[in-house]
Structure formats: structure tokens, C-alpha cells
């Protein structure tokens, strides 16, 4: 069964004012349990607005959202429970930290869930280990940490709630290449160990291509497509027309294809490209 | 929601009122307020009300928006209306029940005050609806500049006001974002006792303060990098100019003011 499902979801900002804007327009989609989904789209394409519907932070202007088959907004009292099911990490989550120690900040979510102290303690330690936060940092004030560490604390705060679905809005933005790599690698590990559904919103095609099973492309508030990574990048021309770029390696290989090289599959990660080239070279050598 | 706050919101447009010099607008708004308080009779007030309606019509501000800005003061209007209605005991009696007594003077005063307050709010909201905050503070700075002679830091005050106004939408947006983030972590801000709700504000206020200080520091740095050193010798990109529209507005307002004064003398 689909863990997230939307039907004709539409959201209009500032309805009835001169600033009215159709941020999300008639979106119907299904996301299955245990998938890793990449969400891409231009700034203002409605990605962030869309994901805020998945845990009931925004109320659809029309259409509906189902989480685990349950329709949101039918019973407002259930929204809080839904939020524990669908964990949402906002862009620059480090700006939401407020407690005097990292430990207490990570505890905020689990505490709101009404868990026992021992369970909270266990979850904090698990989450901290998952994001690679050293245990001596837990007693420090979050305001003393570096930007990358703060972000880990914030992400751990949502992970400690053990949501069924974890959604992250640009988790790697504003970090240096090494920091990006670490955060994304850590998310991949989280995905593999917990087997939960993970959604990552990102600008970077390279990141998405490496990690996602399926890609959701938004364009001007509309759903352009939700398909397997390979099939999405096969539509490179359309993506480019939208102002989105495909991974560099894909561009290299589509040029090679144009030049007459026979490639049957779309190439979008470097390791796969290396493998392919090695294979070809090996084959040629065997022939020669 | 927090985004619905409309105080001081600018509504972009191209009406003659929008095109007026902000200095003239401020002065005429002051004249308008004087006009409302000068009128002693309901007739004088009607002239003021007519003035309000005409300017409102010219400004082409949507009716809905104006209703929205009137809503918050509705309790005040009702409260003063009731006070006047029940506590003015002079004049001819309409109705008497136990201690409650309603007289014609009471009714008159209640209506008079209500109309006066409504006109006051519409008139002053028109000023903020048709003038961008930047224009407004510019105009205030220019109007107050004679005070520089007696060492009033007019430029600094205006700059502070501009910055404060500039950051209201930013802070609202920021608050909204932090609230969403904490709600996503299960923060509950709508239910519980007063104490519990006050406590629920901490996760919002702490990050908000932290980011305000950060923003203030960044802004100060950015201003210093551009060699900002106060108002001394500073020129403006946008010079304020008076045009024909302003002349017409002056005559128009003077005409109505004369009407009010004339009615006061005659009646």
C-alpha cells in the first residue's frame, strides 16, 4: 500500500489577495513504503509547499492527502500523530535549535510523543550515532557547534522520533562538498538500516541520481513526472528546457551516444560509468 | 494565521493617491484628523465622511482589504458605542428599564463616535495602504528635519524605523518557518493551560531571538562595508517631488475643511 498518496492536491497562497499564487497545482501521486525518493525542481516550483502537505502543516486548498490510507484533515486531532509518522526536516534546520544542550534538543520530539525517559534516552543515543555525532557533544550547547554539526543535531532530532517516512528539504544546502557527502552518505545509511521511506528534496542532480530509486520532478507547481531515476534522466532534453540540468556524467554519455557509441542504458552515476568503460575496454582488448 | 496581519501593509497601485508626494499625504492625513475632531455636529462629520469615501474611492483600494483593517477595532467601536448609549442620561428619553435609560442624545453621540472612529481608521489606513514604508519614513525624515537644529537625531530615528519596517515581513516569515519546524516535531501550541502554552512559546522565541541578533549583526556589517556613517552628506536615489496631483489634493482637502468649519459656525 502507498504510504503517501495525494489526489488532485492544490494549494493556493494568499487566496483573494493581489499576491495570489497557485503553488501546487492538481497533483496526484503515490509513494510506496521503503522507497528512496528524490524531489527536484526549480526554486519556486512548489517542492517545499508540496512536502509540507505530507505531514499536515499546510491544509490543501482542494484535493486530499492520505498517509497510510488515512485522509488528513478529516480529524484535526489526529494531525499530531500524523506528524510523528511523517518526520519533516526543513531547509536550514539548524535555525530551529533552542535547547541548552544537544541532548535536550534531540529529546524535544520524542518527549512530545510521550515516550518514557529510558526510551527517549535510547533513541537519542541511536539517532546521535546515526548522524555521526560524538557522545561528548551531546552535553554541549547547540550554539557552540559548527554549522555542519548543528545540522546533524537538528536531523537527529527528527530521526529520534522514528518516523515511518523521513522527508528532508535540501539537507545538504550551504555545506561544503565534504559536508554534503557526509550528510547524504549518512542518509543513505539511515535508509538502509531502518528500511523506512526517505524523501530528499534537492537542487543537485548529482546527489539525487546517486541515491534515489525514483525521482519526482516539479515544474511550476505541477507534477512533471514521478518515475525511476533512469527513465527521468532519459528525458534530459525536457529537463534542460525546464532549466534543470542532468548529471554531468549523463551529459557526457549522451554526447558519446550521439557520436555513435552504442549504449543501451542511461548513465547517471560515475561508478557505473567507470564500470561501463572498463567493460568496453576489456571487450575491445579481448577482441584485439 | 500570523500572515494575515495587515497593519501598515502597502497595497501597490497607480491611483492619484498612490502618486502623491508622501510628505503631502502625511500632512493631509493630519489635516483630515483635525477635520474629524473639529466637526461639532453630525453634519460636519458627514462632510468628513464624504471626504473619506471620495478618497477611498479614488485610491482604488479593494473594499475587502479595508474591511479587514477595520475588523480589529470593531470591539472598540462597539464598546464606546455601548458606553455612550447607556451612560448619557440627558436629553429626551426613548426607553427606560430598571437602571437602563436610553436617550436621544445617547443615541446621537453613539452614532457620532462610531462614524468618527471608522472614518479615522479608514483615513489613516489609506495612508499606509497607498504609501510604501520606505516612502513613508523618507517623508517623515524630511518633515522632521527642522528638528535637527535642536539636536534631535532625525536621520537615525528614520533609519531605525525603516529597518524595523523592512524586517517585519522577514520576521513574520521566520516565525512561521520556526513554528512549522517545531510543529513538525510535535510541538503543541493550541491546547493546554495558559502556563503550558506560554512554555510552548520557548521553542519559537529562542531561535527567533538568535536569528534576529544574527541578522542585526549581518546588516550592521553590510552597512559598514558600504561606508555607512550616518546621515551627514547623504544623498538620495529617489528625490521627493511635489506635482499637480498634490496641488489638487491640497485644494480638495482645504475645500472640505472649509466646509466643516462653515457648518460649525452656521449650526
Coordinates of C-alpha atoms in Angstrom, one line a residue:
Chain A
X1 CA 0.0 0.0 0.0
X2 CA 1.1 3.5 -0.7
X3 CA 2.4 5.2 2.4
X4 CA 1.8 8.7 0.9
X5 CA -0.9 9.3 -1.6
X6 CA -2.3 12.6 -2.9
X7 CA -5.4 13.2 -5.0
X8 CA -5.7 16.4 -7.1
X9 CA -3.8 18.2 -4.4
X10 CA -3.9 22.0 -5.0
X11 CA -2.7 24.8 -2.7
X12 CA -3.1 28.5 -3.3
X13 CA -1.1 31.0 -1.3
X14 CA -2.9 34.3 -0.3
X15 CA -6.2 33.4 -1.9
X16 CA -8.2 36.5 -2.7
X17 CA -5.3 39.0 -2.4
X18 CA -3.3 40.5 -5.3
X19 CA -0.4 38.2 -4.2
X20 CA -2.4 35.1 -5.0
X21 CA -0.2 32.2 -6.2
X22 CA -1.0 28.6 -7.2
X23 CA 1.9 27.0 -5.6
X24 CA 0.8 23.4 -6.0
X25 CA -1.5 22.5 -8.8
X26 CA -3.6 19.4 -9.2
X27 CA -1.0 16.8 -8.0
X28 CA -1.9 13.1 -7.7
X29 CA 0.9 10.7 -6.8
X30 CA 1.6 7.6 -4.8
X31 CA 4.8 6.8 -2.8
X32 CA 5.4 3.3 -1.6
X33 CA 6.8 2.1 1.6
X34 CA 10.6 1.7 1.7
X35 CA 11.3 3.9 -1.3
X36 CA 14.0 6.5 -1.5
X37 CA 12.5 9.4 -3.5
X38 CA 14.4 12.4 -4.8
X39 CA 12.4 15.6 -5.3
X40 CA 13.8 18.1 -7.8
X41 CA 12.5 21.3 -9.3
X42 CA 13.4 24.9 -9.7
X43 CA 13.2 27.5 -6.9
X44 CA 9.5 28.3 -6.5
X45 CA 8.4 25.1 -8.3
X46 CA 6.3 24.1 -5.3
X47 CA 8.6 21.4 -3.8
X48 CA 8.6 22.8 -0.3
X49 CA 4.9 23.5 -0.4
X50 CA 4.2 20.0 -1.6
X51 CA 6.2 18.3 1.2
X52 CA 4.5 20.4 3.9
X53 CA 1.2 18.8 3.0
X54 CA 2.5 15.4 3.7
X55 CA 2.5 15.9 7.5
X56 CA -0.4 18.3 7.7
X57 CA 1.4 21.5 8.2
X58 CA -0.5 23.0 5.3
X59 CA -4.1 22.4 4.5
X60 CA -4.8 21.7 0.9
X61 CA -7.0 24.3 -0.8
X62 CA -8.6 21.4 -2.6
X63 CA -7.8 17.7 -3.1
X64 CA -6.6 15.4 -0.4
X65 CA -3.6 13.7 1.1
X66 CA -3.6 10.2 2.5
X67 CA -0.9 8.9 4.9
X68 CA -1.1 5.1 5.4
X69 CA -4.5 5.2 3.9
X70 CA -5.7 7.8 6.4
X71 CA -7.1 11.0 5.0
X72 CA -5.6 14.1 6.6
X73 CA -7.7 17.0 7.9
X74 CA -10.8 14.8 8.4
X75 CA -10.0 14.8 12.1
X76 CA -7.7 17.7 13.2
X77 CA -6.9 15.9 16.5
X78 CA -5.1 13.2 14.6
X79 CA -2.7 15.6 12.9
X80 CA -0.2 15.5 15.7
X81 CA 0.0 11.7 15.4
X82 CA 0.5 12.0 11.7
X83 CA 3.4 14.4 12.3
X84 CA 5.1 11.7 14.3
X85 CA 4.6 9.3 11.4
X86 CA 6.0 11.7 8.8
X87 CA 9.1 13.4 10.0
X88 CA 9.9 16.6 8.2
X89 CA 13.3 18.3 8.3
X90 CA 13.1 21.8 7.0
X91 CA 15.7 23.7 5.0
X92 CA 18.5 25.0 7.3
X93 CA 17.1 23.0 10.2
X94 CA 19.9 24.3 12.5
X95 CA 17.9 27.5 13.0
X96 CA 15.2 25.7 14.9
X97 CA 17.5 24.5 17.7
X98 CA 16.6 26.1 21.0
X99 CA 17.6 23.9 24.0
X100 CA 20.5 24.4 26.3
X101 CA 22.1 21.1 25.3
X102 CA 22.1 19.0 22.1
X103 CA 20.7 16.1 24.2
X104 CA 17.7 18.1 25.3
X105 CA 17.1 19.4 21.8
X106 CA 17.1 15.9 20.3
X107 CA 14.7 14.9 23.1
X108 CA 12.1 17.5 22.1
X109 CA 10.4 15.4 19.5
X110 CA 10.4 12.1 21.4
X111 CA 9.2 13.9 24.6
X112 CA 6.3 15.4 22.7
X113 CA 5.4 11.8 21.7
X114 CA 5.1 11.0 25.4
X115 CA 7.7 8.3 25.5
X116 CA 9.3 7.0 28.7
X117 CA 12.6 8.5 29.8
X118 CA 14.6 5.4 29.2
X119 CA 13.1 5.0 25.7
X120 CA 13.9 8.7 25.0
X121 CA 17.5 8.1 26.2
X122 CA 17.9 5.1 24.0
X123 CA 16.5 6.9 20.9
X124 CA 18.7 9.9 21.4
X125 CA 21.8 7.7 21.5
X126 CA 20.7 5.8 18.5
X127 CA 20.0 9.0 16.5
X128 CA 23.2 10.6 17.5
X129 CA 25.2 7.6 16.4
X130 CA 23.2 7.5 13.2
X131 CA 24.1 11.1 12.3
X132 CA 27.7 10.6 13.5
X133 CA 27.5 12.9 16.5
X134 CA 30.1 12.1 19.2
X135 CA 28.6 11.4 22.6
X136 CA 30.7 14.2 24.3
X137 CA 29.0 16.7 22.1
X138 CA 25.5 15.8 23.4
X139 CA 26.0 17.8 26.6
X140 CA 27.2 20.9 24.8
X141 CA 25.0 23.8 23.8
X142 CA 24.0 23.5 20.2
X143 CA 25.0 27.2 19.7
X144 CA 28.7 26.3 20.3
X145 CA 28.8 23.8 17.5
X146 CA 29.8 24.3 13.9
X147 CA 27.2 24.7 11.1
X148 CA 27.5 21.1 9.9
X149 CA 27.3 19.7 13.5
X150 CA 24.3 21.8 14.2
X151 CA 22.6 20.4 11.2
X152 CA 23.3 16.9 12.4
X153 CA 21.7 17.6 15.7
X154 CA 18.6 19.0 14.0
X155 CA 18.3 16.0 11.7
X156 CA 18.9 13.7 14.7
X157 CA 16.0 15.5 16.4
X158 CA 13.6 14.3 13.8
X159 CA 15.2 10.8 13.4
X160 CA 14.8 10.2 17.1
X161 CA 11.0 10.2 16.5
X162 CA 11.5 7.2 14.4
X163 CA 9.1 8.3 11.7
X164 CA 7.8 5.9 9.0
X165 CA 8.6 8.5 6.4
X166 CA 11.5 10.9 6.7
X167 CA 11.4 14.0 4.4
X168 CA 14.3 16.3 4.2
X169 CA 14.2 19.7 2.4
X170 CA 17.7 20.4 1.0
X171 CA 19.5 18.6 3.7
X172 CA 22.9 19.4 2.2
X173 CA 22.4 23.0 1.2
X174 CA 25.1 25.5 2.3
X175 CA 27.6 22.8 3.3
X176 CA 31.0 22.3 1.7
X177 CA 31.5 19.3 -0.6
X178 CA 32.7 17.1 2.2
X179 CA 29.9 18.1 4.5
X180 CA 27.4 17.3 1.7
X181 CA 28.9 13.9 1.1
X182 CA 28.8 13.1 4.8
X183 CA 25.2 14.1 5.3
X184 CA 24.0 12.3 2.1
X185 CA 26.0 9.2 3.0
X186 CA 24.5 9.2 6.4
X187 CA 21.0 9.4 5.0
X188 CA 21.7 6.5 2.7
X189 CA 22.9 4.5 5.7
X190 CA 19.8 5.5 7.7
X191 CA 17.7 4.4 4.7
X192 CA 19.4 1.1 4.5
X193 CA 19.3 0.3 8.2
X194 CA 15.8 1.4 9.1
X195 CA 14.1 0.4 5.8
X196 CA 11.9 3.4 6.1
X197 CA 10.7 5.7 3.4
X198 CA 13.0 8.6 2.7
X199 CA 12.4 11.7 0.6
X200 CA 15.1 14.1 -0.2
X201 CA 14.5 17.5 -1.8
X202 CA 17.5 18.8 -3.7
X203 CA 18.7 21.1 -6.4
X204 CA 21.7 18.9 -7.1
X205 CA 21.0 16.3 -9.8
X206 CA 24.3 14.5 -9.0
X207 CA 23.1 13.9 -5.4
X208 CA 19.7 12.7 -6.4
X209 CA 21.0 10.5 -9.2
X210 CA 23.2 8.6 -6.8
X211 CA 20.7 7.9 -4.1
X212 CA 17.2 7.9 -5.3
X213 CA 15.1 4.9 -6.5
X214 CA 12.6 7.2 -8.1
X215 CA 12.6 10.9 -8.9
X216 CA 9.7 13.4 -8.5
X217 CA 10.1 16.4 -10.8
X218 CA 8.1 19.5 -10.1
X219 CA 7.7 22.3 -12.6
X220 CA 5.8 25.5 -11.9
X221 CA 3.6 23.9 -9.3
X222 CA 2.7 20.9 -11.4
X223 CA 4.0 17.3 -11.3
X224 CA 6.2 16.9 -14.3
X225 CA 6.9 13.2 -13.6
X226 CA 7.5 10.6 -10.9
X227 CA 9.5 7.8 -12.3
X228 CA 12.5 5.6 -12.0
X229 CA 15.8 7.6 -12.0
X230 CA 16.9 6.1 -15.3
X231 CA 13.7 7.0 -17.1
X232 CA 13.7 10.5 -15.7
X233 CA 17.2 11.2 -17.0
X234 CA 16.3 9.7 -20.3
X235 CA 14.1 12.8 -20.7
X236 CA 17.2 15.0 -20.4
X237 CA 16.0 17.4 -23.2
X238 CA 12.8 18.2 -21.4
X239 CA 14.6 18.7 -18.1
X240 CA 17.1 21.1 -19.7
X241 CA 14.2 23.1 -21.2
X242 CA 12.8 23.4 -17.7
X243 CA 16.1 24.9 -16.5
X244 CA 17.1 21.7 -14.7
X245 CA 20.4 20.1 -15.5
X246 CA 21.0 16.4 -15.7
X247 CA 24.2 15.0 -14.1
X248 CA 27.4 15.8 -15.9
X249 CA 28.2 12.2 -16.5
X250 CA 24.8 11.7 -18.2
X251 CA 25.6 14.6 -20.5
X252 CA 29.0 13.1 -21.4
X253 CA 27.4 9.8 -22.2
X254 CA 24.6 11.2 -24.3
X255 CA 27.2 13.1 -26.3
X256 CA 29.1 9.8 -26.8
X257 CA 25.9 8.2 -27.8
X258 CA 25.3 10.9 -30.4
X259 CA 28.8 10.3 -31.7
X260 CA 27.9 6.7 -32.4
X261 CA 28.8 4.8 -29.3
X262 CA 26.3 2.0 -28.6
X263 CA 25.0 2.4 -25.0
X264 CA 21.8 0.7 -24.2
X265 CA 21.2 2.2 -20.7
X266 CA 21.1 5.7 -19.4
X267 CA 24.3 6.5 -17.4
X268 CA 23.9 8.8 -14.4
X269 CA 26.4 7.8 -11.8
X270 CA 30.2 7.9 -12.1
X271 CA 30.9 4.4 -10.7
X272 CA 28.5 2.9 -13.3
X273 CA 30.2 4.9 -16.0
X274 CA 33.6 3.6 -14.9
X275 CA 32.3 0.1 -14.9
X276 CA 30.9 0.5 -18.4
X277 CA 34.1 2.0 -19.8
X278 CA 36.2 -0.8 -18.2
X279 CA 33.9 -3.4 -19.7
X280 CA 34.2 -1.8 -23.1
X281 CA 37.9 -1.6 -22.9
X282 CA 38.1 -5.2 -21.7
X283 CA 35.9 -6.3 -24.5
X284 CA 37.9 -4.5 -27.1
X285 CA 41.1 -5.9 -25.8
X286 CA 39.7 -9.4 -25.9
X287 CA 38.7 -8.9 -29.5
X288 CA 42.1 -7.4 -30.4
Chain B
X1 CA -2.6 32.8 10.8
X2 CA 0.2 35.1 11.6
X3 CA 0.5 36.0 7.9
X4 CA -2.9 37.7 8.0
X5 CA -1.7 40.8 9.9
X6 CA -2.4 43.8 7.7
X7 CA -1.2 46.7 9.8
X8 CA 0.9 49.0 7.7
X9 CA 0.6 46.8 4.7
X10 CA 1.3 48.5 1.4
X11 CA -1.1 47.8 -1.4
X12 CA 0.7 48.7 -4.7
X13 CA -1.3 50.7 -7.2
X14 CA -1.2 53.6 -9.6
X15 CA -4.1 55.8 -8.4
X16 CA -3.6 59.5 -8.0
X17 CA -3.4 58.9 -4.2
X18 CA -0.5 56.5 -4.8
X19 CA 1.2 59.1 -6.9
X20 CA 1.0 61.8 -4.3
X21 CA 4.1 63.1 -2.5
X22 CA 4.3 61.1 0.8
X23 CA 5.0 64.3 2.7
X24 CA 1.8 65.8 1.4
X25 CA -0.1 62.7 2.2
X26 CA 1.1 62.8 5.8
X27 CA 0.2 66.4 6.2
X28 CA -3.2 66.0 4.7
X29 CA -3.9 63.0 6.8
X30 CA -3.1 65.1 9.9
X31 CA -5.4 67.8 8.5
X32 CA -8.1 65.1 7.9
X33 CA -7.9 64.0 11.5
X34 CA -8.2 67.6 12.7
X35 CA -11.2 68.0 10.4
X36 CA -12.9 65.0 12.0
X37 CA -12.3 66.3 15.5
X38 CA -13.3 69.9 14.6
X39 CA -16.8 68.9 13.5
X40 CA -19.2 69.5 16.3
X41 CA -22.4 68.4 14.6
X42 CA -23.4 65.3 12.7
X43 CA -23.5 67.4 9.5
X44 CA -19.9 68.5 9.9
X45 CA -19.0 64.8 10.4
X46 CA -20.9 63.8 7.3
X47 CA -18.6 66.2 5.3
X48 CA -15.6 64.4 6.8
X49 CA -17.2 61.0 6.0
X50 CA -17.8 62.2 2.4
X51 CA -14.1 63.2 2.2
X52 CA -13.1 59.7 3.4
X53 CA -15.4 57.9 0.9
X54 CA -14.2 60.0 -2.0
X55 CA -10.5 59.5 -1.3
X56 CA -11.2 55.8 -0.6
X57 CA -12.9 55.6 -4.0
X58 CA -10.1 57.4 -5.8
X59 CA -7.4 55.2 -4.2
X60 CA -9.0 52.0 -5.7
X61 CA -8.1 50.0 -2.6
X62 CA -10.3 46.9 -2.6
X63 CA -13.3 47.1 -0.2
X64 CA -12.4 43.7 1.3
X65 CA -9.0 44.9 2.3
X66 CA -10.4 47.9 4.1
X67 CA -12.9 45.7 6.0
X68 CA -10.1 43.6 7.1
X69 CA -8.3 46.5 8.6
X70 CA -11.5 47.7 10.3
X71 CA -12.1 44.3 11.9
X72 CA -9.6 44.5 14.8
X73 CA -11.0 47.8 16.0
X74 CA -14.6 46.6 15.9
X75 CA -14.7 45.7 19.6
X76 CA -13.5 49.3 20.4
X77 CA -16.3 50.8 18.3
X78 CA -18.9 48.6 19.9
X79 CA -17.6 49.3 23.4
X80 CA -17.6 53.0 23.0
X81 CA -21.0 52.9 21.3
X82 CA -22.5 51.0 24.2
X83 CA -20.9 53.2 26.8
X84 CA -22.3 56.3 25.1
X85 CA -25.7 54.6 24.7
X86 CA -26.2 53.7 28.3
X87 CA -24.3 56.4 30.2
X88 CA -25.6 59.5 28.6
X89 CA -28.7 60.3 30.6
X90 CA -29.5 63.8 29.4
X91 CA -32.0 64.5 26.6
X92 CA -35.3 63.0 25.7
X93 CA -35.9 59.5 26.9
X94 CA -36.6 56.7 24.4
X95 CA -36.6 53.7 26.6
X96 CA -36.4 53.0 30.3
X97 CA -36.0 49.7 32.0
X98 CA -34.7 49.5 35.6
X99 CA -31.3 51.3 35.6
X100 CA -31.0 51.3 31.8
X101 CA -32.1 54.5 30.1
X102 CA -31.6 55.4 26.5
X103 CA -32.0 58.9 25.4
X104 CA -31.8 60.6 22.0
X105 CA -28.6 62.3 23.0
X106 CA -27.1 59.0 23.9
X107 CA -28.0 57.5 20.5
X108 CA -26.7 60.6 18.7
X109 CA -23.4 60.5 20.5
X110 CA -23.0 56.8 20.0
X111 CA -23.5 57.1 16.2
X112 CA -21.4 60.2 16.1
X113 CA -18.5 58.5 17.8
X114 CA -18.8 55.3 15.8
X115 CA -18.7 57.2 12.5
X116 CA -15.8 59.3 13.7
X117 CA -13.7 56.3 14.7
X118 CA -14.5 54.4 11.4
X119 CA -13.5 57.5 9.3
X120 CA -10.3 57.9 11.4
X121 CA -9.3 54.3 10.7
X122 CA -10.2 54.3 7.0
X123 CA -8.4 57.6 6.5
X124 CA -5.2 56.6 8.3
X125 CA -5.1 53.1 6.7
X126 CA -5.4 54.8 3.3
X127 CA -2.1 56.5 4.1
X128 CA -0.3 53.2 4.8
X129 CA -2.1 51.3 2.1
X130 CA -1.1 53.8 -0.6
X131 CA 2.5 54.6 0.6
X132 CA 5.3 52.2 0.7
X133 CA 7.0 52.0 4.1
X134 CA 10.2 53.4 2.6
X135 CA 8.5 56.4 1.2
X136 CA 6.7 56.9 4.5
X137 CA 9.9 57.0 6.5
X138 CA 11.6 59.2 3.9
X139 CA 8.8 61.7 4.2
X140 CA 8.9 61.6 8.0
X141 CA 12.6 62.3 7.9
X142 CA 12.1 65.2 5.6
X143 CA 9.2 66.6 7.6
X144 CA 11.1 66.4 10.9
X145 CA 14.4 67.6 9.5
X146 CA 14.0 71.1 11.1
X147 CA 14.3 69.4 14.4
X148 CA 17.9 68.6 13.6
X149 CA 18.7 72.2 14.6
X150 CA 17.8 71.3 18.2
X151 CA 20.0 68.1 18.0
X152 CA 17.2 65.6 17.5
X153 CA 18.7 62.6 15.7
X154 CA 16.1 62.6 13.0
X155 CA 18.1 60.6 10.5
X156 CA 18.9 57.9 12.9
X157 CA 15.3 57.7 14.0
X158 CA 14.2 57.4 10.5
X159 CA 16.8 54.8 9.7
X160 CA 15.7 52.7 12.7
X161 CA 12.1 53.0 11.6
X162 CA 13.0 51.9 8.0
X163 CA 14.9 48.9 9.2
X164 CA 12.2 47.9 11.7
X165 CA 9.6 48.2 8.9
X166 CA 11.8 46.3 6.5
X167 CA 12.2 43.4 8.9
X168 CA 8.6 43.0 9.9
X169 CA 7.8 40.7 7.0
X170 CA 11.1 38.9 7.3
X171 CA 10.5 38.2 11.0
X172 CA 6.9 37.1 10.3
X173 CA 8.1 34.7 7.7
X174 CA 10.9 33.4 10.0
X175 CA 8.4 32.9 12.9
X176 CA 6.1 31.0 10.5
X177 CA 9.0 28.8 9.5
X178 CA 10.2 28.0 13.0
X179 CA 6.6 27.4 14.1
X180 CA 6.2 24.8 11.3
X181 CA 9.5 23.2 12.1
X182 CA 8.6 22.8 15.8
X183 CA 5.1 21.6 14.9
X184 CA 6.7 19.0 12.7
X185 CA 8.5 17.8 15.9
X186 CA 5.2 17.5 17.6
X187 CA 5.1 20.9 19.4
X188 CA 1.6 21.6 20.6
X189 CA 0.7 25.3 20.7
X190 CA -3.0 25.3 20.6
X191 CA -4.1 23.3 23.6
X192 CA -3.4 23.2 27.3
X193 CA -3.4 25.6 30.2
X194 CA -2.1 29.2 29.9
X195 CA 1.2 28.1 31.6
X196 CA 1.6 25.2 29.2
X197 CA 1.0 27.5 26.2
X198 CA 3.5 30.1 27.5
X199 CA 6.1 27.3 27.8
X200 CA 5.3 26.1 24.3
X201 CA 6.5 29.5 23.1
X202 CA 10.1 29.0 24.2
X203 CA 11.0 26.7 21.3
X204 CA 9.8 29.5 19.0
X205 CA 11.2 32.6 20.8
X206 CA 14.7 31.3 21.4
X207 CA 15.5 30.5 17.7
X208 CA 13.8 33.8 16.7
X209 CA 15.9 35.9 19.0
X210 CA 19.1 34.1 18.0
X211 CA 18.3 34.7 14.3
X212 CA 17.3 38.3 14.9
X213 CA 20.7 39.0 16.6
X214 CA 22.4 37.3 13.7
X215 CA 20.5 39.3 11.2
X216 CA 21.3 42.6 13.0
X217 CA 25.0 41.8 13.1
X218 CA 25.0 40.9 9.4
X219 CA 23.1 44.0 8.5
X220 CA 25.4 46.3 10.5
X221 CA 28.4 44.7 8.8
X222 CA 26.9 45.1 5.4
X223 CA 26.1 48.7 6.1
X224 CA 29.6 49.4 7.3
X225 CA 31.1 47.7 4.3
X226 CA 29.2 50.2 2.2
X227 CA 30.7 53.0 4.3
X228 CA 27.5 54.0 6.0
X229 CA 28.3 56.7 8.5
X230 CA 25.0 58.3 9.4
X231 CA 23.0 60.9 7.6
X232 CA 25.8 63.5 7.1
X233 CA 26.2 64.4 3.5
X234 CA 24.0 61.5 2.4
X235 CA 22.1 62.0 -0.9
X236 CA 19.1 60.0 -2.1
X237 CA 18.3 57.9 -5.1
X238 CA 14.7 58.9 -5.0
X239 CA 14.1 62.6 -4.5
X240 CA 10.6 63.6 -3.3
X241 CA 8.8 65.9 -5.7
X242 CA 5.5 67.7 -5.5
X243 CA 3.4 67.6 -8.6
X244 CA 0.0 68.8 -9.8
X245 CA -1.7 65.9 -8.0
X246 CA -0.5 67.3 -4.7
X247 CA -1.8 70.8 -5.5
X248 CA -5.2 69.4 -6.4
X249 CA -5.2 67.3 -3.1
X250 CA -4.4 70.4 -1.1
X251 CA -7.3 72.4 -2.7
X252 CA -9.6 69.4 -2.3
X253 CA -8.8 69.0 1.4
X254 CA -9.0 72.7 2.0
X255 CA -12.4 72.8 0.4
X256 CA -13.7 70.1 2.8
X257 CA -12.1 71.6 5.8
X258 CA -13.7 74.9 5.0
X259 CA -17.0 73.1 4.7
X260 CA -16.6 71.6 8.2
X261 CA -15.7 75.0 9.7
X262 CA -18.5 76.7 7.9
X263 CA -21.0 74.2 9.2
X264 CA -19.7 74.6 12.7
X265 CA -20.3 78.4 12.5
X266 CA -23.7 78.2 10.9
X267 CA -25.2 75.5 13.1

